[in-house]
mmCIF file of C-alpha atoms and ligand atoms in Angstrom:
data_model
loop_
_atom_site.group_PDB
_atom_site.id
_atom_site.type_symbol
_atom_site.label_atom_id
_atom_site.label_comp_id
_atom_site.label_asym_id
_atom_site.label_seq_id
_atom_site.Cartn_x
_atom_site.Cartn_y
_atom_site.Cartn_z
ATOM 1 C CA UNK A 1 -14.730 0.517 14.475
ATOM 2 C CA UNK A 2 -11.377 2.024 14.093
ATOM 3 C CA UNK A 3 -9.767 3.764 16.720
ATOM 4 C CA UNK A 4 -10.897 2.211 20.289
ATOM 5 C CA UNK A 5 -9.411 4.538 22.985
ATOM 6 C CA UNK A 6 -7.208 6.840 23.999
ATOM 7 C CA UNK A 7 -6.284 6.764 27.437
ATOM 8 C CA UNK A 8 -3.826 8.119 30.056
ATOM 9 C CA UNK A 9 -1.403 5.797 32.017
ATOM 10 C CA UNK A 10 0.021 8.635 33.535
ATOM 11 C CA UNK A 11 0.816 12.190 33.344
ATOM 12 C CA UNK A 12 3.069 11.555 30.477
ATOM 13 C CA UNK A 13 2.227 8.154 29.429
ATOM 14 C CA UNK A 14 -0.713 7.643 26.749
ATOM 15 C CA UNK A 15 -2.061 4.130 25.412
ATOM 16 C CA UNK A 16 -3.901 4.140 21.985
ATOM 17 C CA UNK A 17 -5.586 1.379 21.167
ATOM 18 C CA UNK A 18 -7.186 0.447 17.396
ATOM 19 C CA UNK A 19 -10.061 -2.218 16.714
ATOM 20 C CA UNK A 20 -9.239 -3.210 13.325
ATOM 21 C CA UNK A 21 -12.012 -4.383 11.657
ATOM 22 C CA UNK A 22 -11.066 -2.509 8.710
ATOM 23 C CA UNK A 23 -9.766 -4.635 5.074
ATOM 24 C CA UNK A 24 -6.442 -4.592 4.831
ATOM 25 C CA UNK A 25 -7.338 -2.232 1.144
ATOM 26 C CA UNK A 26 -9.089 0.193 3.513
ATOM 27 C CA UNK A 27 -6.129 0.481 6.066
ATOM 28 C CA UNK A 28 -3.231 0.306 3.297
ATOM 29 C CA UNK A 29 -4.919 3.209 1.061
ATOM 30 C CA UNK A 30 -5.250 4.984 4.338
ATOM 31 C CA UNK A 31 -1.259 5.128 5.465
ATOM 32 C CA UNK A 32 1.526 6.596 3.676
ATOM 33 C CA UNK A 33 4.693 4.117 4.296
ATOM 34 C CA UNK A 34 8.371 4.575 3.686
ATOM 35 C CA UNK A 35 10.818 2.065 1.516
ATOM 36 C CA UNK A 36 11.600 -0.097 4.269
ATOM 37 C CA UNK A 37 7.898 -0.714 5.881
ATOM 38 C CA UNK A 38 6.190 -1.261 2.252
ATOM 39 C CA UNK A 39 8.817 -4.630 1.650
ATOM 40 C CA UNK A 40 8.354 -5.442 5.673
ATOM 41 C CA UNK A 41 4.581 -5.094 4.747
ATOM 42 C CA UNK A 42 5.208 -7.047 1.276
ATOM 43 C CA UNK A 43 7.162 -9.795 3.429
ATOM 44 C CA UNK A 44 4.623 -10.906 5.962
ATOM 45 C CA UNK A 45 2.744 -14.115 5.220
ATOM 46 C CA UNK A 46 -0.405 -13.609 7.452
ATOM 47 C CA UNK A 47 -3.141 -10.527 6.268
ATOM 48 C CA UNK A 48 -3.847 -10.197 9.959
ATOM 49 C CA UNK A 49 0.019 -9.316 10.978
ATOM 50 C CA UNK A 50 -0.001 -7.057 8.028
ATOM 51 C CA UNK A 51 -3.189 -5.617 9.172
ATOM 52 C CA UNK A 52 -1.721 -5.404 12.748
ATOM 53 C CA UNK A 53 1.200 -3.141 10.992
ATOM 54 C CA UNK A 54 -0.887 -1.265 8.864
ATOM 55 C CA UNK A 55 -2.942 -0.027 12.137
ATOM 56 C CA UNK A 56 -0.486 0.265 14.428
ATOM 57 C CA UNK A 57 0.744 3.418 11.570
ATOM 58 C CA UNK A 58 -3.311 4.719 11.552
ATOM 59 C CA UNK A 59 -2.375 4.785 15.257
ATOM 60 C CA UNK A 60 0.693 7.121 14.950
ATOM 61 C CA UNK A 61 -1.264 9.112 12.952
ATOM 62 C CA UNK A 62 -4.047 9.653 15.775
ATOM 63 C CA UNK A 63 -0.869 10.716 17.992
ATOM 64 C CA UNK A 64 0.585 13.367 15.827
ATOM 65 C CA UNK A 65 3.105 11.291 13.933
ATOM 66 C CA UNK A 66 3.572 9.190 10.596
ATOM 67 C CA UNK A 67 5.584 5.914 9.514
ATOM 68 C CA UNK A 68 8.694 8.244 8.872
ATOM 69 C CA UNK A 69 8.879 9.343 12.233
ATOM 70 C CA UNK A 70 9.681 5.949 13.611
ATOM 71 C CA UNK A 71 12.340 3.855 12.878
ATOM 72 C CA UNK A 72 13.838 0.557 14.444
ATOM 73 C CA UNK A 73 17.451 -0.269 16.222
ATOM 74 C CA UNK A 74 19.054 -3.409 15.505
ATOM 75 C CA UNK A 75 16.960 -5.668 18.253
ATOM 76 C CA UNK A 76 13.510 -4.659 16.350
ATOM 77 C CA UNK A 77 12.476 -1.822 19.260
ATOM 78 C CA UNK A 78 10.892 0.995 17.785
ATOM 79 C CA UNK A 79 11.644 4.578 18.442
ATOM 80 C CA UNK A 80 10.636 7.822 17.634
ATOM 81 C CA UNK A 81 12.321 10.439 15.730
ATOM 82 C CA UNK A 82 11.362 13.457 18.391
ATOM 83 C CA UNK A 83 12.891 11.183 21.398
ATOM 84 C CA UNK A 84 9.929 10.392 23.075
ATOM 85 C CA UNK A 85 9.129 6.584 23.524
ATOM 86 C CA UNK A 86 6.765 4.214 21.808
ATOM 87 C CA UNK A 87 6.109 0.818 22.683
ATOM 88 C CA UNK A 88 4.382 -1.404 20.189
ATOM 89 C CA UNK A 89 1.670 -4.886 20.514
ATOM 90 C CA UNK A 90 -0.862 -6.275 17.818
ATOM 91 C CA UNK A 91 -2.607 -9.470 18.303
ATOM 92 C CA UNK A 92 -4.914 -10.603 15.972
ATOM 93 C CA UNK A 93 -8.156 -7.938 16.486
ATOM 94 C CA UNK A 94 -6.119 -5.167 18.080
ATOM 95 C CA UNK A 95 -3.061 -2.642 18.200
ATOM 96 C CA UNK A 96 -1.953 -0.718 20.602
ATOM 97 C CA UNK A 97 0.706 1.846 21.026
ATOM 98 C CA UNK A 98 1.909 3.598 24.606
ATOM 99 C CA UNK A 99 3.781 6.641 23.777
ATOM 100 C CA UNK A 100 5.698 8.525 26.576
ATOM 101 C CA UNK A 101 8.421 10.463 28.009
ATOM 102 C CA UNK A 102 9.945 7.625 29.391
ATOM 103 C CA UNK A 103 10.837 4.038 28.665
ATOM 104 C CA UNK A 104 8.038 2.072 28.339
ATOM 105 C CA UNK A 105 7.282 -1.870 27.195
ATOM 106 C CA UNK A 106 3.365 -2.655 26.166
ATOM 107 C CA UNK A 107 1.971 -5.925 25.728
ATOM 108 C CA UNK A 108 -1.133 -6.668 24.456
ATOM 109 C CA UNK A 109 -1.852 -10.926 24.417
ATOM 110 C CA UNK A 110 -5.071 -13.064 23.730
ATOM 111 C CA UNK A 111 -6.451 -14.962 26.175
ATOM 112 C CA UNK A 112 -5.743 -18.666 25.097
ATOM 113 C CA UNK A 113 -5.334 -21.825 27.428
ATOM 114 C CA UNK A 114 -2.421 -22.823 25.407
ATOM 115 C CA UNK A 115 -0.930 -19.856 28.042
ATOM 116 C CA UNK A 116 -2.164 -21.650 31.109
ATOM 117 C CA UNK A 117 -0.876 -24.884 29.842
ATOM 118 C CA UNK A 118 3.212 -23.208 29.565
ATOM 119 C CA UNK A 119 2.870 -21.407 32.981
ATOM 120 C CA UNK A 120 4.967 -23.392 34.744
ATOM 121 C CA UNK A 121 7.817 -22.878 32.281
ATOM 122 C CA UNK A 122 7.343 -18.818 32.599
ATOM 123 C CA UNK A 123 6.076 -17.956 36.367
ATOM 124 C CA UNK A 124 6.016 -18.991 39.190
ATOM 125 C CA UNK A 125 2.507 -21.317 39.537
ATOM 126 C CA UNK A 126 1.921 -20.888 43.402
ATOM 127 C CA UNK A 127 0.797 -17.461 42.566
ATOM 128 C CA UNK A 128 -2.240 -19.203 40.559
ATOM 129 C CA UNK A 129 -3.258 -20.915 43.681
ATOM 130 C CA UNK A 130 -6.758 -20.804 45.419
ATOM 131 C CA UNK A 131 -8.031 -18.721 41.538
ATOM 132 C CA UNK A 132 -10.666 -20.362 39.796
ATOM 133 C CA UNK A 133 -10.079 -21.916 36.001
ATOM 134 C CA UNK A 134 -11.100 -18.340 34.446
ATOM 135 C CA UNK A 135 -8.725 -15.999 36.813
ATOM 136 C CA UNK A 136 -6.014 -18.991 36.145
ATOM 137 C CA UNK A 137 -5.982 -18.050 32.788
ATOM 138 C CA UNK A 138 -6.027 -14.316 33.222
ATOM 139 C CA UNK A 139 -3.625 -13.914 35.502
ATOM 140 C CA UNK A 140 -1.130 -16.493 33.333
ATOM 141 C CA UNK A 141 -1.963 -14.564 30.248
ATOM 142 C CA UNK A 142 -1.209 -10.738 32.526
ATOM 143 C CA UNK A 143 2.020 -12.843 34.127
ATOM 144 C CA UNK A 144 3.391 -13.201 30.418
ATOM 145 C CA UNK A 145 2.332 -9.885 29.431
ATOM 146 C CA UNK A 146 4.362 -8.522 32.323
ATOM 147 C CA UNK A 147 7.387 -10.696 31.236
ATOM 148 C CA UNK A 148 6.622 -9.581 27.229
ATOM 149 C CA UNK A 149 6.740 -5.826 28.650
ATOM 150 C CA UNK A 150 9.401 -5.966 30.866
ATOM 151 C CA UNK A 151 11.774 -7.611 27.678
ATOM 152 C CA UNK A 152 10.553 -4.752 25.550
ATOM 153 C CA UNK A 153 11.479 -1.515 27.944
ATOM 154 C CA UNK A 154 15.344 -3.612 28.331
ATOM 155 C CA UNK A 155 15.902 -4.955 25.223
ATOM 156 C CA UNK A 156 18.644 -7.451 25.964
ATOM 157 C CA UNK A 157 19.489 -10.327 24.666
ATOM 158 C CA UNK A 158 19.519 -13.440 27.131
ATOM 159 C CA UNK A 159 17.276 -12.240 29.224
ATOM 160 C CA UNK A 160 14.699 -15.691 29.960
ATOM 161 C CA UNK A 161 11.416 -14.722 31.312
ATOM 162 C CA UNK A 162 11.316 -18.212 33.906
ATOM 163 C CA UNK A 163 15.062 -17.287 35.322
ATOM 164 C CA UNK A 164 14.958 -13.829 35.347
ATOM 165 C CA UNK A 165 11.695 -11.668 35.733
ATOM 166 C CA UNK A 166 10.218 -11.959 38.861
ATOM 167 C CA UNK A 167 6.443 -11.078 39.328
ATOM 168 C CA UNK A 168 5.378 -10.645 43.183
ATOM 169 C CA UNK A 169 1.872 -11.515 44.026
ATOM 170 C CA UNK A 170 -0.729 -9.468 43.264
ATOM 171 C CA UNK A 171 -4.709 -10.074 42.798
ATOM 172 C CA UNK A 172 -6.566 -9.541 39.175
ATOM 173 C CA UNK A 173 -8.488 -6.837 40.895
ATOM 174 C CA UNK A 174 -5.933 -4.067 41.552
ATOM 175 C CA UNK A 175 -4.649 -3.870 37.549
ATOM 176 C CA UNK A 176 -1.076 -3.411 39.106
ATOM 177 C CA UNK A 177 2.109 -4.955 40.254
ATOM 178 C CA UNK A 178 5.076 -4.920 40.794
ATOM 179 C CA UNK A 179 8.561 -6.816 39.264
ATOM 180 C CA UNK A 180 11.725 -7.411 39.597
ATOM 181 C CA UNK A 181 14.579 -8.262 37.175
ATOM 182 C CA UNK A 182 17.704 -9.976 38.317
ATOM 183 C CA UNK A 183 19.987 -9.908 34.991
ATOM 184 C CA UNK A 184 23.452 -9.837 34.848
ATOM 185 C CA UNK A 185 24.068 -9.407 39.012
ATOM 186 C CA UNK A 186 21.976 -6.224 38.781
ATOM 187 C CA UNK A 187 18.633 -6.215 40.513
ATOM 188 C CA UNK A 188 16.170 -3.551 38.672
ATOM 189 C CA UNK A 189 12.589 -2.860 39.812
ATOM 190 C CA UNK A 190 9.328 -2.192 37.461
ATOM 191 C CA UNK A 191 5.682 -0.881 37.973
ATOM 192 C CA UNK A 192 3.402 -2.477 35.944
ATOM 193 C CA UNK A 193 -0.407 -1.697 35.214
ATOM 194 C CA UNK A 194 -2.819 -3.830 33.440
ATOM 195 C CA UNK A 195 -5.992 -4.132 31.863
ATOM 196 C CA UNK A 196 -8.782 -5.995 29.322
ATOM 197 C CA UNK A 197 -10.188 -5.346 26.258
ATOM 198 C CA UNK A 198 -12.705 -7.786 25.534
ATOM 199 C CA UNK A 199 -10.615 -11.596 25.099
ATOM 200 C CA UNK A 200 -7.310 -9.587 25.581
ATOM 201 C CA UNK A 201 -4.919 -8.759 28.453
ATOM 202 C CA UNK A 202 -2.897 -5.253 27.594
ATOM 203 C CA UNK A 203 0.170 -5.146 29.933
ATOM 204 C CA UNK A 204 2.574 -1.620 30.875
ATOM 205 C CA UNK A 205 5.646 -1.862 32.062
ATOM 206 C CA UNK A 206 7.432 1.413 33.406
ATOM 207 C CA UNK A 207 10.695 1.471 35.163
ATOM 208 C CA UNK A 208 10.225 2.216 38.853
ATOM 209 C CA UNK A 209 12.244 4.998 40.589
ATOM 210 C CA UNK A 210 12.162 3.593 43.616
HETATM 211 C C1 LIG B 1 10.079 -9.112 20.490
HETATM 212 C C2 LIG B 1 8.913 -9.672 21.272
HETATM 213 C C3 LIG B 1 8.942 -9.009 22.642
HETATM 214 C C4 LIG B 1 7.622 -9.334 20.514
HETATM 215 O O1 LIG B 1 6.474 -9.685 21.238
HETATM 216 P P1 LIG B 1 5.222 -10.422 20.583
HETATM 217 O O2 LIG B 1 4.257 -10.721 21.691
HETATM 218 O O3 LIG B 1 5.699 -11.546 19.745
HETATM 219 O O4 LIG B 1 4.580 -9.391 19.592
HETATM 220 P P2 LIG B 1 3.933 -7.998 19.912
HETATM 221 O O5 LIG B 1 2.928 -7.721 18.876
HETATM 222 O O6 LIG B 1 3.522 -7.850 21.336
HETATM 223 O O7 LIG B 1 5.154 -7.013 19.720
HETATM 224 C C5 LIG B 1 5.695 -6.808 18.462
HETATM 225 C C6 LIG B 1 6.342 -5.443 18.488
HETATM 226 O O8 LIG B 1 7.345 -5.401 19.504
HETATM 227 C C7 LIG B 1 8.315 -4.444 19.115
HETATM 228 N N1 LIG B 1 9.614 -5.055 19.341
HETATM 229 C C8 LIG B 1 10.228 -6.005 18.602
HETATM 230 N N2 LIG B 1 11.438 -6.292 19.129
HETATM 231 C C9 LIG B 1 11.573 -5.510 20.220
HETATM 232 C C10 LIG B 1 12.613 -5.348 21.173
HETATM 233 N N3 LIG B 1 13.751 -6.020 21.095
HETATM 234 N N4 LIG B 1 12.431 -4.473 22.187
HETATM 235 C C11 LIG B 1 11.289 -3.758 22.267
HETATM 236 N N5 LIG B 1 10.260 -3.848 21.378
HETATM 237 C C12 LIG B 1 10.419 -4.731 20.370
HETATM 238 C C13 LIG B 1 8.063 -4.084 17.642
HETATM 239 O O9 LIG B 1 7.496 -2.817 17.589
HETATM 240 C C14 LIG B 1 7.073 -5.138 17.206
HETATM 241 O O10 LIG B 1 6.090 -4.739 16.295
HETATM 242 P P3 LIG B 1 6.443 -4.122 14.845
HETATM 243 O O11 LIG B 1 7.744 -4.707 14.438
HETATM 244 O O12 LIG B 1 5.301 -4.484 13.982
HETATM 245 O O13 LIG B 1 6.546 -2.648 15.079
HETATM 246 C C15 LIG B 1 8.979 -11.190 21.454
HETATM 247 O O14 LIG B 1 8.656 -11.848 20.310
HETATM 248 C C16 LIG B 1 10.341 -11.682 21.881
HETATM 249 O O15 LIG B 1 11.267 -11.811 21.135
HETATM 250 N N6 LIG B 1 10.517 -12.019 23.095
HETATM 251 C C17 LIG B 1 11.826 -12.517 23.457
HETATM 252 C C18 LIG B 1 11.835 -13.162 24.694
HETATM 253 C C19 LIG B 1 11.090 -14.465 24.665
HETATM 254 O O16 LIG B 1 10.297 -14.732 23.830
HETATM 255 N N7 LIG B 1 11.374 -15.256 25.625
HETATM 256 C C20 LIG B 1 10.668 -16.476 25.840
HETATM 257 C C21 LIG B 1 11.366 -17.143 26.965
HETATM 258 S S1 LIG B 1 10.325 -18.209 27.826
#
């Protein structure tokens, strides 16, 4: 099954998300790719991150746009040609994009217990307290999704995810949260939404105007 689902974060915010269980022959014959992304594509090691790639460009396609409308800035964040925003996650069986008319980060992660095991050097672990082993895990793995997302809409450098992104409580139930970010003695504010796609946590991070 190709593309999964389309869905609306918002009123100008959509997620597209692709099952690949396509060969990376099928996918490759099915994208047309510029200079640059063929010898990205010709330098990964793993067929699954090429895979990932390959999809993520059948995804453009399903929004309207090809591999020459997006290009990269020096930090690896992806942009489109037309100005709006596109935010970018494959792991293993899935890729997503979130396009939108504002600055987005997406996260998509697999649910692994390595995750649980490095909590306490990315969150804060009193907010796994009184959860059972399973909601441990998911709300570790959404926790670093949130961090993951948040990194992607800045796009600093030296920004740690244990010093400085802040998660406040929230329960697996309401699929949103909030954040904050205390970088460089600013203090910066972000709404996040979140969700599951079979073993997988997909994260959104959106600035918040408030
Ligand atoms: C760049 C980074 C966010 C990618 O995340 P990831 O979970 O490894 O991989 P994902 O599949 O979710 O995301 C990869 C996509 O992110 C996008 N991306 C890469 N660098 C980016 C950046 N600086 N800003 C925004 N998006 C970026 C790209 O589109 C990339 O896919 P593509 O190159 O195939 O188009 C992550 O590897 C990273 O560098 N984090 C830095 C912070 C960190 O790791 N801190 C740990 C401290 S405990």
């Amino acid at each position: 099954m190709p593309l999964l689902k389309i869905k609306a974060l918002n009123e100008t915010t959509q997620l597209y998300v692709w099952k690949i269980t396509e060969t990376f022959d099928e996918l490759f014959r099915s994208v047309a790719l510029k200079d640059i992304s063929l010898a990205r594509l010709e330098g990964m090691k793993a067929e699954s991150h090429q895979k990932g790639f390959l999809s993520v460009r059948r995804l453009l396609m399903e929004a309207g746009y090809n591999d020459f409308d997006l290009y990269y800035d020096e930090f690896g964040k992806p942009h489109l040609q037309d100005g709006k925003h596109i935010s970018i996650s494959h792991s293993n069986d899935f890729s997503v994009i979130v396009l939108s008319a504002v600055n987005i980060g997406a996260d998509l992660e697999i649910l692994k217990e390595k995750t649980l095991k490095l909590a306490p050097r990315f969150m804060d672990v009193s907010h796994l307290k009184n959860l059972n082993k399973e909601d441990e895990l998911f709300k570790a793995t959404v926790v670093w999704g949130i961090k993951e997302s948040v990194f992607k809409i800045k796009n600093e450098v030296g920004i740690s995810f244990k010093d400085h992104i802040f998660e406040h409580d929230f329960s697996l139930v309401d699929r949103k949260c909030t954040v904050e970010l205390r970088f460089n003695n600013k203090v910066e504010c972000f709404d996040i939404l979140f969700d599951f796609i079979e073993n997988y946590v997909f994260v959104c991070a959106f600035e918040s105007n408030k």
